PDB file of C-alpha atoms and ligand atoms in Angstrom:
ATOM      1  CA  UNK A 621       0.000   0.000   0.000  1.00 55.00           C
ATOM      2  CA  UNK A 622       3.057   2.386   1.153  1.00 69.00           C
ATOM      3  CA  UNK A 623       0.552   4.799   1.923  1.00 94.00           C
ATOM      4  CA  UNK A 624       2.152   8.153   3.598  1.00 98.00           C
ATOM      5  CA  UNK A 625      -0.210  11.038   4.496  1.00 98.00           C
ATOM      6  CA  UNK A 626       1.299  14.361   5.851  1.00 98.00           C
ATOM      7  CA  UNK A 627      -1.058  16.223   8.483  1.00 98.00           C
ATOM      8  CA  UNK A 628      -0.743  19.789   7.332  1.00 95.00           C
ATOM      9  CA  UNK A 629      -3.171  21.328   9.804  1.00 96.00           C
ATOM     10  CA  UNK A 630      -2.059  24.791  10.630  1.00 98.00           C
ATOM     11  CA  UNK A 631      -2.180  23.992  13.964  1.00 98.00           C
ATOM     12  CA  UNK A 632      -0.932  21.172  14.008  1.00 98.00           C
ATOM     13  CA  UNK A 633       1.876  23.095  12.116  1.00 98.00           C
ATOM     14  CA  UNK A 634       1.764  25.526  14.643  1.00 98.00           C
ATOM     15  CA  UNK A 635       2.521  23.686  17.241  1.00 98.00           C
ATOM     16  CA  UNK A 636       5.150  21.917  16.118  1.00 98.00           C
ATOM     17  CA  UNK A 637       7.283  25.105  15.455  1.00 98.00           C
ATOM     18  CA  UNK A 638       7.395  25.526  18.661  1.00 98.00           C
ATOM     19  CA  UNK A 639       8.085  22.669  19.821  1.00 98.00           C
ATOM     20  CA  UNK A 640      11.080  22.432  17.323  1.00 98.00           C
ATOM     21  CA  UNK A 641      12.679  25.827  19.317  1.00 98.00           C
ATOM     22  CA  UNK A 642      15.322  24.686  20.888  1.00 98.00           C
ATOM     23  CA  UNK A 643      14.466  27.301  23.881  1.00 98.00           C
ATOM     24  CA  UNK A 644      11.037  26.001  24.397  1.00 98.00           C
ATOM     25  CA  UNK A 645      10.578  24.011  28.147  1.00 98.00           C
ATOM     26  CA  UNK A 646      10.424  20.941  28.489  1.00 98.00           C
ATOM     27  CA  UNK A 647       6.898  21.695  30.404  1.00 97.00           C
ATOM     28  CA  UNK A 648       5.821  23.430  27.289  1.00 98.00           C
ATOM     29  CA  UNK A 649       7.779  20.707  24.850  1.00 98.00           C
ATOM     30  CA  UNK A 650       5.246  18.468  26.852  1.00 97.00           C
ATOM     31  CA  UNK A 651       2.096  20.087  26.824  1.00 97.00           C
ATOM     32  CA  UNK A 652       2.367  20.899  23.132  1.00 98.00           C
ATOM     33  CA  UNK A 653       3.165  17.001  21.727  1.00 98.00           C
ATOM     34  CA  UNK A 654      -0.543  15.897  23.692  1.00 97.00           C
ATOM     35  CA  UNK A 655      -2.116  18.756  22.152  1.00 97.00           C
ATOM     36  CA  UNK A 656      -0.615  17.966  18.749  1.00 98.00           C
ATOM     37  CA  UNK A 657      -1.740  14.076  19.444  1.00 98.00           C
ATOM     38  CA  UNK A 658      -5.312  15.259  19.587  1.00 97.00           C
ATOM     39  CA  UNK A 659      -4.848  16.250  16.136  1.00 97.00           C
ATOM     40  CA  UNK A 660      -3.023  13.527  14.830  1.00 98.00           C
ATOM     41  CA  UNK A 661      -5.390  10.850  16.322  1.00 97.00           C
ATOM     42  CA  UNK A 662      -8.454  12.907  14.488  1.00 96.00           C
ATOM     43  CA  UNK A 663      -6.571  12.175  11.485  1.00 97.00           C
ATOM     44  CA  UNK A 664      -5.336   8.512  12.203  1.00 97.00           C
ATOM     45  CA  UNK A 665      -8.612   7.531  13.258  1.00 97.00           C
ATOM     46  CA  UNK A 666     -10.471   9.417  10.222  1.00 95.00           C
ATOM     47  CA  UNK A 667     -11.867   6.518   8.218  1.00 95.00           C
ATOM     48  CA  UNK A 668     -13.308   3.956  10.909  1.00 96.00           C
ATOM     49  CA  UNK A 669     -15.993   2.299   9.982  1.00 95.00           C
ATOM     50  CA  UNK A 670     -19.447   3.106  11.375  1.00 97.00           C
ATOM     51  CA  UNK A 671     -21.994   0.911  12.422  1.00 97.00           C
ATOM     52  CA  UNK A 672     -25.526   1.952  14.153  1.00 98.00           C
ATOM     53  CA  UNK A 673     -27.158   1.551  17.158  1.00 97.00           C
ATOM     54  CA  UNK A 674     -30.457   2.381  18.714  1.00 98.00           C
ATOM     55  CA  UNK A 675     -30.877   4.713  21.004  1.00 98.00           C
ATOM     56  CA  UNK A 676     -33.351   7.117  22.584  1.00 98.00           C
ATOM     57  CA  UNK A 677     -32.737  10.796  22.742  1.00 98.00           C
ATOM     58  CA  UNK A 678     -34.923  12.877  24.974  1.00 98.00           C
ATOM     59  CA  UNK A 679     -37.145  13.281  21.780  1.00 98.00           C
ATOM     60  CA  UNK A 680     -37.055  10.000  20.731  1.00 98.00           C
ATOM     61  CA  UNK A 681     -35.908   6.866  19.168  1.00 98.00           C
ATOM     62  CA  UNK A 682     -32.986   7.291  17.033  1.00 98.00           C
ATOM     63  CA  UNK A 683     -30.589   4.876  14.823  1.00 98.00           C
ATOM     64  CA  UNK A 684     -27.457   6.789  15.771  1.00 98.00           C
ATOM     65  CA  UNK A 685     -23.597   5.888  14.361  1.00 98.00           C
ATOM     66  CA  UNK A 686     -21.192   4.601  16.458  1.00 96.00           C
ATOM     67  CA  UNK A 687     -17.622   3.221  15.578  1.00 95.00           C
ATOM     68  CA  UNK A 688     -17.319  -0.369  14.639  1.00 94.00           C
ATOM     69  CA  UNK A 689     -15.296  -3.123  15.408  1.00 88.00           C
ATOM     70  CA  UNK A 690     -13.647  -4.147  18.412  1.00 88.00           C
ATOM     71  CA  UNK A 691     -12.281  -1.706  20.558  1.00 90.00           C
ATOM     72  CA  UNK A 692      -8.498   0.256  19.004  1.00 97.00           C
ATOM     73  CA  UNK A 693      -4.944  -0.558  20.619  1.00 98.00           C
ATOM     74  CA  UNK A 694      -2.604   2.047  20.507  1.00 98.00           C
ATOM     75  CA  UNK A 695       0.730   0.728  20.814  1.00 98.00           C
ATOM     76  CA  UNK A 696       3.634   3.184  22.101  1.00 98.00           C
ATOM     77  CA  UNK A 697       7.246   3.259  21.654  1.00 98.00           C
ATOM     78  CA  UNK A 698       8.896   3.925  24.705  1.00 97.00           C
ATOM     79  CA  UNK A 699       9.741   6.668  25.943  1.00 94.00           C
ATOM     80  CA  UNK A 700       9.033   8.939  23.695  1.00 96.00           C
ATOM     81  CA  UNK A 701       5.319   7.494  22.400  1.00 98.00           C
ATOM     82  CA  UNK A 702       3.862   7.667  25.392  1.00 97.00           C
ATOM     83  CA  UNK A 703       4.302  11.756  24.287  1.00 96.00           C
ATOM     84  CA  UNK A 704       1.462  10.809  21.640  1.00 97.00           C
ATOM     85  CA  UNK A 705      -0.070   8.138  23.497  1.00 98.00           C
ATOM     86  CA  UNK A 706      -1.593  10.261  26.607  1.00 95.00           C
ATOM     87  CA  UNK A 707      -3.465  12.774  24.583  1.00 95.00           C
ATOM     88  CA  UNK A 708      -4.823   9.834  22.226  1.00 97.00           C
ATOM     89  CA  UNK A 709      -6.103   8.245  24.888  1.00 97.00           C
ATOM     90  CA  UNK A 710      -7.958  11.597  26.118  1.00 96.00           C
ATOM     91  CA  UNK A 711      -9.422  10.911  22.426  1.00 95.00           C
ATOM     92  CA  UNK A 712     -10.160   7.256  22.742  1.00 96.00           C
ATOM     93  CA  UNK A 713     -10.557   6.043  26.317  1.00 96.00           C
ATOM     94  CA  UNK A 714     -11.777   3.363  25.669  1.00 95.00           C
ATOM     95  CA  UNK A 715      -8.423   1.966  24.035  1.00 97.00           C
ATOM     96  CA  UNK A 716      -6.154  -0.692  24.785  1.00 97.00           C
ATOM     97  CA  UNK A 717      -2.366  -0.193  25.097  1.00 98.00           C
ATOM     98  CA  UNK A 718       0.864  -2.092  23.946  1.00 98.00           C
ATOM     99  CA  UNK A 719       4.391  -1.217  25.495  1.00 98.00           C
ATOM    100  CA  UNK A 720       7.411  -1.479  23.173  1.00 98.00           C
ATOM    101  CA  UNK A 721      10.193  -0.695  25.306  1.00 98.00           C
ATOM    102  CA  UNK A 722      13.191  -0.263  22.728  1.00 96.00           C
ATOM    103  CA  UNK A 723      16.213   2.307  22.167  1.00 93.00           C
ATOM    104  CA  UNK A 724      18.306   3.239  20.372  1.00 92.00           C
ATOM    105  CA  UNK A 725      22.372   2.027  20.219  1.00 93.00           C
ATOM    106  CA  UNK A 726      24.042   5.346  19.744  1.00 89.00           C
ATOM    107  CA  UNK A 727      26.608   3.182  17.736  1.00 93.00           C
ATOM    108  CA  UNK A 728      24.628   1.026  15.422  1.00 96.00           C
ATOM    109  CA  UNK A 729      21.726   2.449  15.586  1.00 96.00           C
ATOM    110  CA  UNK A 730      19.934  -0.620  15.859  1.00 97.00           C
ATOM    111  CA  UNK A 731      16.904  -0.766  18.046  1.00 97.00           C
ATOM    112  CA  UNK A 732      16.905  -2.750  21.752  1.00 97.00           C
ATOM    113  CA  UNK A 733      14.486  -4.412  22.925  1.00 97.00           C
ATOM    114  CA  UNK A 734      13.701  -4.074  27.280  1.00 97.00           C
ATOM    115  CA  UNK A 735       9.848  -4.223  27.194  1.00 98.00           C
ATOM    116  CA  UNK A 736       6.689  -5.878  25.691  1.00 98.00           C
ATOM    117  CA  UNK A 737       3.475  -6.129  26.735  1.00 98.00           C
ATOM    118  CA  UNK A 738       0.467  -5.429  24.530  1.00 97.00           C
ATOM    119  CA  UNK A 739      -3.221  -7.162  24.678  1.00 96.00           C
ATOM    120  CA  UNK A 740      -3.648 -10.543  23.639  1.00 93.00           C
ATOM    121  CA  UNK A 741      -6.224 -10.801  20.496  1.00 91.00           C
ATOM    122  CA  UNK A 742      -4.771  -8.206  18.587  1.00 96.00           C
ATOM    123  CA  UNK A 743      -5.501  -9.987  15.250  1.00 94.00           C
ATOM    124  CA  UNK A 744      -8.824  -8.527  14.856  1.00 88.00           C
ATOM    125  CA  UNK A 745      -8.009  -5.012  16.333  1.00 95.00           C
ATOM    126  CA  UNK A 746      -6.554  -1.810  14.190  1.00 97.00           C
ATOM    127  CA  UNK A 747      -3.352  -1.459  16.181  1.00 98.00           C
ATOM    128  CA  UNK A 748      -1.852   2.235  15.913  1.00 98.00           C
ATOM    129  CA  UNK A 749       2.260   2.418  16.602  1.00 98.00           C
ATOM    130  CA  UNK A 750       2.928   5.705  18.113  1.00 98.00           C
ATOM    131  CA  UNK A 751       6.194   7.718  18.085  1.00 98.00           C
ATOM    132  CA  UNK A 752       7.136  11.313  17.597  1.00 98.00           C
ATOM    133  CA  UNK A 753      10.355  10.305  15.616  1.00 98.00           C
ATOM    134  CA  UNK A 754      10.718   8.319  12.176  1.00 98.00           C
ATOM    135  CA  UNK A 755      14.500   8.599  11.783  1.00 98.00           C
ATOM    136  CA  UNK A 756      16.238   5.085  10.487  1.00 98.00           C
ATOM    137  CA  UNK A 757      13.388   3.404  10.855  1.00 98.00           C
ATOM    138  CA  UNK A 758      14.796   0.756  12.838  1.00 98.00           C
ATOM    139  CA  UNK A 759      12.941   1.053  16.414  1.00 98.00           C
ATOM    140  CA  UNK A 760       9.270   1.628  14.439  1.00 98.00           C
ATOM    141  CA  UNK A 761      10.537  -1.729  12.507  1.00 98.00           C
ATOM    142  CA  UNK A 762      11.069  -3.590  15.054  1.00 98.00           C
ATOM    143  CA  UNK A 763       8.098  -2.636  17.176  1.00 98.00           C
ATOM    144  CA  UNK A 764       5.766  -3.573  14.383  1.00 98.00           C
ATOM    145  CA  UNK A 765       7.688  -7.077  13.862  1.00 98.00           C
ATOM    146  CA  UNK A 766       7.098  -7.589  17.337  1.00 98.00           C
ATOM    147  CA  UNK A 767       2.990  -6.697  17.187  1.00 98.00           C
ATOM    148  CA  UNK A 768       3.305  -8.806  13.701  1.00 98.00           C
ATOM    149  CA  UNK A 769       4.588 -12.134  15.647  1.00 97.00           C
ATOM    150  CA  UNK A 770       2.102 -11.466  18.607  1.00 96.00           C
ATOM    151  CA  UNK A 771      -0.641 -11.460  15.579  1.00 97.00           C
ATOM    152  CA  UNK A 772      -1.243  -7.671  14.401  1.00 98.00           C
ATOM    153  CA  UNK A 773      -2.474  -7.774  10.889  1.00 97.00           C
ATOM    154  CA  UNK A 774      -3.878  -4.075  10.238  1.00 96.00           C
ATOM    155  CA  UNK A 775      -1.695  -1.524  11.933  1.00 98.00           C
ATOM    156  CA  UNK A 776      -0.891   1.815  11.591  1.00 98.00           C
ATOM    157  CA  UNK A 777       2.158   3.452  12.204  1.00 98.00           C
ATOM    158  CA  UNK A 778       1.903   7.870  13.619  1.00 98.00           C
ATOM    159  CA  UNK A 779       4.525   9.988  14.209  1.00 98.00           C
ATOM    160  CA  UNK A 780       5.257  13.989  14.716  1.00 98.00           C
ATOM    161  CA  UNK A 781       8.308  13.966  12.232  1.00 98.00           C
ATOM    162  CA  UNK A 782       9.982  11.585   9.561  1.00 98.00           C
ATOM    163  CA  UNK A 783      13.056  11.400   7.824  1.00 98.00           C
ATOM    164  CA  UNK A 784      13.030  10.824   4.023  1.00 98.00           C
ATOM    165  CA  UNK A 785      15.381   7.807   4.996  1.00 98.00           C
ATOM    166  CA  UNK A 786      13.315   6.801   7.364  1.00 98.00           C
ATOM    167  CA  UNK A 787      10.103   6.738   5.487  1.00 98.00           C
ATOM    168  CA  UNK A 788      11.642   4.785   2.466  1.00 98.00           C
ATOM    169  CA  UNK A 789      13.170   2.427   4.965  1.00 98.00           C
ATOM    170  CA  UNK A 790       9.594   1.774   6.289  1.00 98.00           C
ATOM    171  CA  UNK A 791       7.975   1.440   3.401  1.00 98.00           C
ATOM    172  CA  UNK A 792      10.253  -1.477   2.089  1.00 97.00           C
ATOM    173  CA  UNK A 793      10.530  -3.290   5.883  1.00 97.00           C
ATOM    174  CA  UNK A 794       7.112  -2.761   6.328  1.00 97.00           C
ATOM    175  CA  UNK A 795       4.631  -2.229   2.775  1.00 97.00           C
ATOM    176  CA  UNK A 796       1.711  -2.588   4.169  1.00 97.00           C
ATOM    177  CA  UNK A 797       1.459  -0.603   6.994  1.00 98.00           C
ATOM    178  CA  UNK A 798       0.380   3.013   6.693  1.00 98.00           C
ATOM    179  CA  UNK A 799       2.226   6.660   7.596  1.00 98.00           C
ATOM    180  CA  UNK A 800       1.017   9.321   9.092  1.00 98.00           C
ATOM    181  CA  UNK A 801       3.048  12.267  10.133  1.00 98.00           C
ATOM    182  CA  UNK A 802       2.980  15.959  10.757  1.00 98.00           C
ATOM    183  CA  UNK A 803       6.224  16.826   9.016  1.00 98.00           C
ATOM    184  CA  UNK A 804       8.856  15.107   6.332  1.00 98.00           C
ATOM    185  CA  UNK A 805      11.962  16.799   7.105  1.00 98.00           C
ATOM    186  CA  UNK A 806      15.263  17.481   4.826  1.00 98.00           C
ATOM    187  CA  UNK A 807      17.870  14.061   6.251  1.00 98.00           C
ATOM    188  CA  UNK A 808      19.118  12.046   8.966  1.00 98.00           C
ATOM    189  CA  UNK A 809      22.669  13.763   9.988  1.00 97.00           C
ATOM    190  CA  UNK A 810      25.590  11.105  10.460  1.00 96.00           C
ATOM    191  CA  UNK A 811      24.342  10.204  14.253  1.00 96.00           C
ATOM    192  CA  UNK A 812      21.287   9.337  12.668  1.00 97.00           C
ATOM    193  CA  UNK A 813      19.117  12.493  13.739  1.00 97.00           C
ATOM    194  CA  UNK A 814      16.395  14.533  11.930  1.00 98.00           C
ATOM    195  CA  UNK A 815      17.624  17.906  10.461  1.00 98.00           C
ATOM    196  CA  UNK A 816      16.573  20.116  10.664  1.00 98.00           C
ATOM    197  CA  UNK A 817      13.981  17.813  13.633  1.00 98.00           C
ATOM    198  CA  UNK A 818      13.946  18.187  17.063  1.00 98.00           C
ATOM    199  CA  UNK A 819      16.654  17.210  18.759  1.00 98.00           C
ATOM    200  CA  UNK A 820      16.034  14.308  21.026  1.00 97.00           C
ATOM    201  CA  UNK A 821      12.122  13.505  21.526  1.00 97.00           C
ATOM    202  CA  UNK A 822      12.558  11.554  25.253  1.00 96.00           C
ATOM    203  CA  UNK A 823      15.260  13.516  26.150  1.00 97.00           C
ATOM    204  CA  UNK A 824      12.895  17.017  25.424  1.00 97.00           C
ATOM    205  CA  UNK A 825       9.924  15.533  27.109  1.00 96.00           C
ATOM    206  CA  UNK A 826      11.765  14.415  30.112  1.00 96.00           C
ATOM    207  CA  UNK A 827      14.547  16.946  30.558  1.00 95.00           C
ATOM    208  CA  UNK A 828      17.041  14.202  30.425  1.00 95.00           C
ATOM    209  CA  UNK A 829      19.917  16.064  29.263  1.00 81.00           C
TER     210      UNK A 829
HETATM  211  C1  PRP B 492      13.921   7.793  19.708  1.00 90.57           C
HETATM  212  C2  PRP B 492      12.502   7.919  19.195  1.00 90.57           C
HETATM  213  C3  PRP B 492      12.345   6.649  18.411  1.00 90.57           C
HETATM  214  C4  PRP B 492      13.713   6.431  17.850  1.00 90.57           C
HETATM  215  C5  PRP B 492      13.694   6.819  16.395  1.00 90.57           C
HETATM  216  O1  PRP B 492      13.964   6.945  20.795  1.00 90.57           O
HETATM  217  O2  PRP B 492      11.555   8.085  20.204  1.00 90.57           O
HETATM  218  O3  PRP B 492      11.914   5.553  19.205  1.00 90.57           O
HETATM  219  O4  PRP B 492      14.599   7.259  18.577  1.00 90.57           O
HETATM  220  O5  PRP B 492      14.890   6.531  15.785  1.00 90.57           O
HETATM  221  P1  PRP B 492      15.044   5.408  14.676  1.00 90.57           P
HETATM  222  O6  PRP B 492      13.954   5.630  13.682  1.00 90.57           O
HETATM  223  O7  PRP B 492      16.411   5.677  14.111  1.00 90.57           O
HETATM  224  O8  PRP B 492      14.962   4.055  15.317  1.00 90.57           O
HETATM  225  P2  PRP B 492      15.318   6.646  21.623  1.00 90.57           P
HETATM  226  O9  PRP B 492      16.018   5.460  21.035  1.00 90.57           O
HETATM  227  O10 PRP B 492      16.131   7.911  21.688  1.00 90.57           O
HETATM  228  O11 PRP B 492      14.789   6.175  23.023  1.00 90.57           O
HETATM  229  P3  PRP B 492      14.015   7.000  24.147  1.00 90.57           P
HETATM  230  O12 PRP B 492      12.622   7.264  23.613  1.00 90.57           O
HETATM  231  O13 PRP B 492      14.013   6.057  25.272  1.00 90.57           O
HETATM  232  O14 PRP B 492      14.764   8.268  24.418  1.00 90.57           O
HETATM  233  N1  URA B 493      15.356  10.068  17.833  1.00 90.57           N
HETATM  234  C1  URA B 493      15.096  11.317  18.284  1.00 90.57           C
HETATM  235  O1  URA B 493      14.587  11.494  19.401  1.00 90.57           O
HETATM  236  N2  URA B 493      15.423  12.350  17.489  1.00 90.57           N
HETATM  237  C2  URA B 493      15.948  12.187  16.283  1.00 90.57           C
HETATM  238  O2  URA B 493      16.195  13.193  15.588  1.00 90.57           O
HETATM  239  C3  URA B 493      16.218  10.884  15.830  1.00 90.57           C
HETATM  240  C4  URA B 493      15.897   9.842  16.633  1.00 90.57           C
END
């Protein structure tokens, strides 16, 4: 499918200039990526399907829509996806989570595994990755193996910013899974960062350096 949509929402846009200024706080770098994830999961979650059900409003009998399907998982990378994850679940309460615990050797830039835990029928469940950064590809990769073995079929992967590198990496590991992102920015520098990006999603969110 390689399907890649941008979400060029002005203030979604908005938002994430700020957050880009490397003199915003890491309060405000925090506040602004579960804002932003309200947006993102509107446009994630834009084409559920709809089924009906009958209900009675203080007027009357209605057959009103309601989403169908068993309930969504959204599945975040730590640490920096549970950035994306708290405001999505603001969204969709009614959710269920998945943990990939993973990081990233500064070296090889291979993704480590520490952490899994996600439901256990997620075969028949749209499962939606979460991460703010798409750089190599290689943690998002490996996450969605992971959901793949435990029986994920339709997933979707979200993120705040991708790399072109990244995104072609995906799209060969992983065809049929779905991108949606706020930004496509210009490379990966030789430690394997976005430029011109972010800096360092966890590290941002959690004033860890
Ligand atoms: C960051 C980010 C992604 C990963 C992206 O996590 O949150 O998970 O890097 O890079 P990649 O596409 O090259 O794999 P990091 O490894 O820094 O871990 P952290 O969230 O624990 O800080
Ligand atoms: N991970 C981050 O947090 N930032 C990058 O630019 C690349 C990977």
């Amino acid at each position: 499918m390689k399907s890649l949509t941008v979400v060029d929402h002005p203030l979604v846009q908005h938002k994430l200039t700020i957050m880009r200024d490397k003199e915003t706080s890491t309060g405000s770098f925090r506040r602004l990526l579960r804002e932003i994830s309200l947006l993102l999961c509107y446009e994630v979650t834009r084409d559920l399907a709809l089924t009906t059900k009958e209900i009675e409003t203080p007027l009357g009998p209605m057959q009103a829509p309601t989403i169908a399907g068993k309930k969504l998982v959204f599945a975040s990378i730590l640490r920096a996806g549970n950035g994306l994850l708290e405001g999505m679940l603001d969204l969709v309460p009614s959710a269920r989570v998945a943990h990939v615990g993973l990081y990233r050797d500064h070296d090889t830039l291979e993704a480590i595994e520490y952490y899994f835990k996600a439901p256990d029928d997620l075969d028949d469940r749209l499962v939606i990755v979460v991460d703010p950064m798409l750089a190599t590809a290689n943690s998002a990769t490996a996450a969605i193996e992971k959901l793949k073995e435990r029986g994920a079929t339709n997933i979707r992967f979200l993120c705040l910013l991708a790399a072109p590198e990244g995104i072609a990496a995906f799209q060969k590991a992983q065809p049929d899974v779905p991108i949606f992102t706020a930004a496509v920015d210009s490379h990966l520098n030789e430690k394997g960062y976005i430029v011109p990006g972010l800096g360092d999603a966890g590290d941002r969110m959690y004033g860890t350096k």
